[in-house]
Amino acid sequence: MAAARRAFDDPTGWSAWAPEERAECLDRLADALEKRAEQTVRLVSEQNGMPISVSSRIEGGFPGAMLRYYAGLVREQPVETSRPGMFAGTTRVHREPAGVVAAISPWNFPQTLAAQKYAPALAAGCAVVLKPAPETVLDAKAVAEASLEAGLPRGVLNVVPAEADASAYLVGHPGVDMVAFTGSTAIGQRIAQICGPLVRPVTLELGGRSAAVVLDDADLDLSRAGQALFGAMLINNGQTCFLSTRILAPRSRYREVVDTIAAFAGSLTVGDPLDPATQIGPLVTERHRAAVEAAVARGIADGARLVAGARRPPELDEGWYFEPTVLADVDNSWDIARDDVFGPVLTITQYEDEDHAVTLANDSDYGLAGTVWTASPDRGLAVARRIRTGSVGVNGYLPDLGAPFGGVKNSGIGRELGPDGLAAFQRTKSIYQL
């Protein structure tokens, strides 16, 4: 924290550099990370069980892409703009960095979600103390090494691998100007409680239990839609905040949807995360698998019908494996439909008509993401606009680096990615020239 404070307060340091100079350094950081990508993605998969086919595409590519995106954005964005005063003179609106940022990232996409914080923060001119999750600290070393190679000034990016108590210390530290966090809603609420009395700005990207609204004209042929379903519902072993794990199916096609989703889940290859053919790897810890199993057991006890999975694969006796699981006939009021299970578990709930589907989709404590599945783009867009979440995909889901990402309700505060992600780490100052 002291190193970050010195780096930010240096009158000739990072925060005072011209945007072009910072952008050049971020481009070098992207190069340095990409040079380490093969080793980094293997470390990620070894630590959290992410299939290497997924980590190679996401963890190996997104951090560098984000750094280059924000480098380009600050090159284009003026530091100061002028507006005519409404009563007299001219007002200059000046953008300046927020200050020292405590960035706390999770274990599920450790490289990508850390970069969603430090890339825009560094581009804005902030100094960052990055606290990775205890489950994924080995790959965080690559970020520190890459920052040294790229020539970031001392103290501008600090990587602190530590246990959870270090996060609490950082959040409440008097030297912090802003907190950026991705993780569970419960921890996010505790962070908000700390930041509130301090009047400390915070962005919180939290949990979700997003709905997949399957309309009555949807094409669910697995030969065409299988990859899109996987990316929207089960990628990274179901350990992804935005996944549409709560499937809403029309009465007219309910049995077909149940059979299709069960077949889809059963078709996925479960195995060693370092095998490129694996689609579902082990969960991150034994404790987390136990929590997922307990949630499924509660759902079945409440009356859900098990149609796929809910087993530890007998042939995989080492590692925290759990088969992709599908529960049908789920009532939207049950815990299994409302809690953030964060594992390879899909529930299916029947709806009567389109209005009922939207009501069910919105009947959640969360509001992070969602999907709509339909043969009609216009119809899909109309339904997507009615779903109260931070983002919605039509016939698939893929976050866009150039568009804001974040949630409403218990899914968080603020936005990452796109110009909104940069603005989160900037403060505007009005200078009145009379």
XYZ file of C-alpha atoms in Angstrom:
434
model
C 0.000 0.000 0.000
C 2.842 2.376 0.818
C 4.505 1.577 -2.516
C 1.253 2.226 -4.411
C 0.678 5.493 -2.554
C 4.201 6.744 -3.323
C 3.841 5.775 -6.978
C 0.512 7.542 -7.357
C 1.483 10.699 -5.457
C 4.774 11.143 -7.363
C 4.236 14.447 -9.230
C 6.261 13.139 -12.182
C 5.037 9.557 -11.894
C 2.502 7.288 -13.605
C -0.570 9.384 -12.851
C 1.119 12.425 -14.442
C 2.284 10.618 -17.566
C 0.689 11.541 -20.855
C -1.964 9.007 -21.940
C 0.174 8.018 -24.929
C 3.086 7.098 -22.633
C 0.849 4.957 -20.427
C -0.694 3.341 -23.499
C 2.723 2.330 -24.839
C 3.530 0.708 -21.491
C 0.215 -1.172 -21.487
C 0.951 -2.488 -24.980
C 4.293 -3.792 -23.695
C 2.518 -5.393 -20.728
C 0.158 -7.137 -23.166
C 3.173 -8.451 -25.103
C 4.796 -9.712 -21.910
C 1.634 -11.506 -20.763
C 1.064 -13.105 -24.156
C 4.644 -14.372 -24.141
C 3.824 -16.214 -20.900
C 0.368 -17.369 -21.994
C 1.125 -21.068 -22.525
C 2.585 -21.467 -19.042
C -0.071 -19.267 -17.447
C -3.083 -21.108 -18.840
C -1.650 -24.423 -17.670
C -1.223 -23.001 -14.167
C -4.819 -21.759 -14.188
C -6.164 -25.168 -15.206
C -4.009 -26.978 -12.642
C -5.283 -24.726 -9.858
C -9.019 -24.344 -10.533
C -9.857 -27.235 -12.882
C -10.760 -25.079 -15.892
C -10.529 -27.196 -19.073
C -7.414 -26.102 -20.902
C -9.425 -25.727 -24.103
C -11.264 -22.913 -22.282
C -8.313 -21.385 -20.444
C -6.252 -21.252 -23.650
C -8.905 -19.127 -25.356
C -9.975 -16.945 -22.442
C -7.232 -16.782 -19.825
C -4.509 -16.769 -22.460
C -6.049 -14.160 -24.747
C -8.398 -11.791 -22.928
C -5.905 -10.000 -20.611
C -3.725 -8.867 -23.494
C -6.765 -7.892 -25.541
C -8.105 -5.799 -22.650
C -4.796 -4.006 -22.158
C -4.631 -3.129 -25.857
C -8.273 -2.030 -25.846
C -7.782 0.398 -22.962
C -4.474 1.610 -24.361
C -6.344 2.529 -27.541
C -9.162 4.130 -25.582
C -6.945 6.514 -23.604
C -5.088 7.441 -26.773
C -8.381 8.614 -28.265
C -10.071 10.093 -25.199
C -9.285 13.758 -24.456
C -8.104 14.457 -20.928
C -10.086 17.677 -20.897
C -13.089 19.028 -22.756
C -14.699 22.476 -22.797
C -18.372 23.363 -22.494
C -19.977 26.788 -22.706
C -21.243 27.868 -19.303
C -25.009 28.151 -18.975
C -24.728 31.520 -17.222
C -21.255 32.806 -18.041
C -17.783 31.811 -19.188
C -16.518 28.332 -20.003
C -16.403 25.106 -18.023
C -13.486 22.737 -18.509
C -14.255 19.125 -17.564
C -11.016 17.443 -16.567
C -10.602 13.663 -16.232
C -8.155 12.448 -13.621
C -7.325 9.028 -12.118
C -9.288 7.842 -9.095
C -6.125 7.132 -7.092
C -4.911 3.960 -5.397
C -7.154 0.998 -6.228
C -7.557 -2.169 -4.177
C -8.447 -4.779 -6.826
C -9.666 -8.131 -5.494
C -10.119 -10.859 -8.095
C -11.707 -14.340 -7.877
C -10.458 -17.843 -8.681
C -12.805 -18.838 -11.508
C -11.252 -16.696 -14.291
C -8.238 -15.360 -12.381
C -6.324 -13.798 -15.266
C -9.300 -12.329 -17.118
C -11.143 -10.902 -14.127
C -7.957 -9.418 -12.669
C -7.281 -7.722 -16.015
C -10.830 -6.307 -16.049
C -9.662 -4.243 -13.081
C -6.007 -3.429 -13.571
C -6.198 -2.748 -17.331
C -8.642 0.199 -17.130
C -7.235 1.330 -13.774
C -3.696 1.552 -15.135
C -4.926 3.196 -18.332
C -6.652 5.854 -16.229
C -3.413 6.544 -14.335
C -4.229 4.755 -11.074
C -1.881 2.686 -8.945
C -3.159 -0.817 -8.195
C -2.785 -3.322 -5.380
C -4.030 -6.602 -6.870
C -5.131 -9.309 -4.443
C -5.742 -12.645 -6.218
C -7.860 -15.400 -4.681
C -5.979 -17.887 -2.458
C -7.028 -20.732 -4.774
C -5.232 -19.186 -7.771
C -2.025 -17.415 -6.785
C 0.535 -19.202 -8.967
C -0.658 -17.611 -12.207
C -0.724 -14.173 -10.542
C 3.063 -14.270 -10.442
C 3.040 -13.960 -14.226
C 1.259 -10.604 -13.946
C 3.942 -9.278 -11.600
C 6.778 -10.564 -13.769
C 5.180 -9.162 -16.922
C 4.731 -5.729 -15.325
C 8.441 -5.600 -14.504
C 9.359 -6.637 -18.032
C 7.014 -4.008 -19.501
C 8.683 -1.243 -17.506
C 5.829 -0.174 -15.257
C 7.248 2.183 -12.639
C 7.881 0.714 -9.210
C 4.707 0.544 -7.098
C 2.241 1.116 -9.938
C 1.070 -2.526 -10.000
C 1.522 -4.566 -6.831
C 0.495 -8.235 -6.654
C -0.261 -9.555 -3.149
C -0.944 -13.316 -2.957
C -2.466 -13.882 0.475
C -5.430 -15.270 2.372
C -8.847 -13.627 2.714
C -7.887 -11.489 5.697
C -5.602 -9.467 3.421
C -8.653 -8.516 1.343
C -10.423 -7.122 4.395
C -7.288 -5.193 5.327
C -7.013 -3.650 1.857
C -10.692 -2.712 1.636
C -10.525 -0.717 4.869
C -7.011 0.678 4.446
C -6.892 4.484 4.806
C -4.618 4.758 1.780
C -7.143 3.228 -0.635
C -9.150 5.578 -2.851
C -11.313 2.937 -4.551
C -12.159 -0.773 -4.329
C -12.891 -3.066 -7.269
C -14.140 -6.565 -6.407
C -15.426 -9.650 -8.196
C -16.734 -12.537 -6.120
C -19.674 -13.799 -4.130
C -22.612 -11.631 -3.147
C -22.042 -12.361 0.557
C -18.486 -11.021 0.479
C -19.518 -8.128 -1.750
C -22.089 -7.092 0.837
C -19.406 -7.105 3.541
C -17.149 -4.955 1.361
C -20.004 -2.497 0.786
C -20.531 -2.295 4.554
C -16.875 -1.320 5.001
C -16.808 1.164 2.138
C -20.105 2.856 3.026
C -19.015 4.691 6.209
C -15.707 5.547 4.504
C -17.607 7.041 1.522
C -15.207 5.007 -0.592
C -16.154 4.295 -4.237
C -16.544 0.610 -5.001
C -17.445 -1.547 -7.979
C -18.911 -4.947 -7.155
C -19.360 -7.689 -9.742
C -21.148 -10.415 -7.810
C -23.144 -13.611 -8.239
C -25.974 -14.610 -10.499
C -28.711 -17.157 -11.161
C -29.540 -16.096 -14.670
C -32.464 -17.337 -16.725
C -32.436 -18.892 -20.176
C -35.804 -18.084 -21.726
C -36.505 -20.707 -24.376
C -39.266 -19.366 -26.623
C -41.647 -21.679 -28.429
C -39.894 -21.189 -31.786
C -36.332 -21.878 -30.537
C -34.010 -24.130 -32.548
C -32.403 -26.452 -29.984
C -30.895 -28.944 -32.417
C -27.668 -29.838 -30.614
C -25.722 -30.168 -33.871
C -26.323 -26.463 -34.444
C -26.892 -25.015 -30.983
C -24.727 -27.264 -28.790
C -21.676 -24.997 -28.687
C -23.792 -21.924 -27.945
C -25.617 -23.784 -25.152
C -22.304 -24.863 -23.641
C -20.899 -21.331 -23.673
C -24.059 -19.884 -22.148
C -24.826 -22.589 -19.560
C -21.870 -24.749 -18.517
C -18.527 -23.236 -19.541
C -15.751 -23.559 -16.943
C -17.521 -26.408 -15.133
C -20.489 -24.146 -14.376
C -18.221 -21.930 -12.262
C -19.049 -18.752 -14.179
C -21.122 -15.891 -12.796
C -23.097 -15.053 -15.950
C -24.275 -18.550 -16.899
C -27.928 -19.125 -17.763
C -28.434 -22.034 -15.383
C -32.174 -21.485 -14.780
C -33.911 -22.711 -17.952
C -37.475 -21.555 -18.574
C -39.332 -23.750 -21.069
C -42.769 -23.277 -22.710
C -45.508 -25.733 -21.796
C -45.963 -26.607 -25.491
C -42.367 -27.848 -25.782
C -41.530 -28.683 -22.194
C -40.831 -32.401 -22.607
C -38.721 -31.720 -25.695
C -36.649 -29.087 -23.872
C -36.089 -31.395 -20.890
C -34.978 -34.264 -23.136
C -32.705 -31.984 -25.189
C -30.992 -30.401 -22.182
C -30.546 -33.794 -20.526
C -28.983 -35.176 -23.718
C -26.771 -32.089 -23.995
C -25.492 -32.455 -20.415
C -24.898 -36.167 -20.861
C -22.925 -35.639 -24.065
C -20.200 -33.516 -22.479
C -16.762 -35.025 -21.899
C -15.771 -35.012 -18.220
C -12.092 -35.503 -17.475
C -8.598 -34.209 -16.901
C -8.605 -30.405 -17.321
C -5.222 -30.596 -19.083
C -6.669 -32.844 -21.813
C -7.759 -30.665 -24.770
C -10.764 -32.968 -25.325
C -12.186 -32.287 -21.849
C -15.264 -30.058 -21.653
C -16.027 -30.411 -17.928
C -13.179 -30.597 -15.431
C -13.132 -30.899 -11.639
C -14.558 -28.230 -9.362
C -12.122 -25.913 -7.637
C -12.044 -27.503 -4.157
C -13.470 -30.432 -2.227
C -15.443 -27.986 -0.096
C -17.020 -26.378 -3.147
C -18.036 -29.747 -4.615
C -19.676 -30.646 -1.307
C -21.681 -27.397 -1.424
C -22.836 -28.101 -4.991
C -23.850 -31.658 -4.059
C -25.775 -30.363 -1.054
C -27.665 -27.851 -3.216
C -28.668 -30.596 -5.657
C -29.800 -32.844 -2.800
C -31.997 -30.039 -1.427
C -33.512 -29.504 -4.856
C -34.395 -33.189 -5.193
C -35.809 -33.211 -1.677
C -38.022 -30.247 -2.573
C -39.478 -32.201 -5.506
C -37.170 -31.665 -8.493
C -36.890 -34.542 -10.950
C -33.342 -35.649 -11.691
C -32.886 -36.230 -15.440
C -29.095 -36.151 -15.774
C -25.938 -36.300 -13.683
C -25.722 -35.677 -9.938
C -22.874 -38.185 -9.609
C -19.176 -38.236 -8.998
C -17.869 -40.006 -12.123
C -16.779 -43.464 -10.855
C -13.844 -43.634 -13.269
C -12.396 -40.349 -11.924
C -11.490 -41.052 -8.305
C -8.942 -38.225 -7.953
C -10.080 -34.618 -8.149
C -13.322 -32.885 -7.230
C -15.436 -34.075 -10.183
C -19.202 -33.740 -10.441
C -21.172 -34.654 -13.548
C -23.248 -32.013 -15.362
C -26.617 -32.194 -13.653
C -30.116 -31.359 -14.870
C -33.137 -31.020 -12.570
C -36.596 -30.721 -14.164
C -40.000 -29.704 -12.773
C -38.383 -27.049 -10.578
C -40.536 -24.406 -8.940
C -39.036 -20.949 -9.206
C -39.522 -20.403 -5.453
C -37.262 -23.307 -4.441
C -33.724 -22.699 -3.181
C -32.218 -24.598 -6.126
C -33.745 -22.016 -8.490
C -32.849 -18.982 -6.377
C -29.403 -19.690 -4.909
C -26.130 -19.167 -6.755
C -25.041 -22.820 -6.975
C -21.919 -22.000 -9.046
C -21.458 -25.461 -10.464
C -22.533 -27.624 -13.429
C -26.192 -27.668 -12.389
C -29.120 -26.674 -14.629
C -32.747 -26.405 -13.548
C -35.792 -26.406 -15.834
C -39.036 -24.602 -15.014
C -42.219 -24.566 -17.106
C -43.972 -21.352 -18.144
C -47.377 -20.653 -19.694
C -46.779 -17.748 -22.075
C -44.204 -15.074 -22.899
C -45.330 -12.704 -20.152
C -45.105 -15.512 -17.617
C -41.586 -16.339 -18.824
C -40.449 -12.730 -18.321
C -42.050 -12.657 -14.870
C -40.174 -15.815 -13.867
C -36.903 -14.518 -15.320
C -37.228 -11.329 -13.271
C -38.360 -13.123 -10.117
C -34.845 -13.449 -8.723
C -32.648 -11.732 -6.176
C -29.990 -11.574 -8.880
C -29.739 -9.622 -12.100
C -26.417 -10.229 -13.815
C -27.141 -11.836 -17.178
C -29.496 -14.094 -19.104
C -30.288 -15.467 -22.534
C -33.227 -15.706 -24.924
C -33.444 -18.580 -27.424
C -35.601 -18.020 -30.494
C -35.717 -18.273 -34.296
C -36.852 -14.627 -34.489
C -34.163 -11.988 -33.804
C -36.780 -9.262 -33.357
C -38.757 -11.322 -30.874
C -35.597 -12.215 -29.005
C -34.584 -8.558 -28.787
C -38.025 -7.565 -27.497
C -37.913 -10.174 -24.717
C -34.288 -9.328 -23.864
C -35.259 -5.695 -23.282
C -37.841 -6.814 -20.689
C -35.424 -8.886 -18.607
C -34.061 -6.845 -15.688
C -30.388 -7.746 -15.767
C -27.131 -6.056 -16.674
C -26.741 -8.053 -19.899
C -28.688 -10.503 -22.038
C -27.611 -12.687 -24.966
C -29.848 -13.790 -27.823
C -29.144 -17.376 -28.974
C -25.886 -17.432 -27.042
C -23.856 -15.343 -24.644
C -20.410 -13.777 -25.065
C -19.313 -10.705 -23.081
C -17.909 -7.990 -25.352
C -14.756 -6.128 -24.308
C -16.209 -2.919 -25.690
C -19.572 -3.095 -23.881
C -20.415 -2.544 -20.193
C -20.680 -5.636 -17.997
C -22.192 -5.778 -14.516
C -25.374 -6.493 -12.641
C -28.349 -5.133 -10.767
C -29.957 -6.213 -7.483
C -27.705 -8.685 -5.633
C -25.479 -9.052 -8.675
C -23.553 -5.891 -8.012
C -22.861 -2.198 -8.391
C -21.101 -0.480 -11.273
C -19.835 -1.650 -14.646
C -16.636 -3.120 -16.050
C -15.451 -3.326 -19.678
C -15.988 -0.797 -22.454
C -15.697 2.956 -21.934
C -17.804 2.553 -18.776
C -15.038 0.367 -17.334
C -12.490 3.139 -17.861
C -14.824 5.804 -16.450
C -15.130 3.790 -13.221
C -11.462 4.535 -12.492
C -11.636 8.204 -13.436
C -12.954 11.247 -11.623
C -14.223 14.342 -13.371
C -13.363 17.824 -12.177
C -15.160 20.928 -13.419
C -13.039 24.070 -13.766
C -15.149 27.199 -14.173
C -13.515 29.997 -16.156
C -15.591 33.140 -15.615
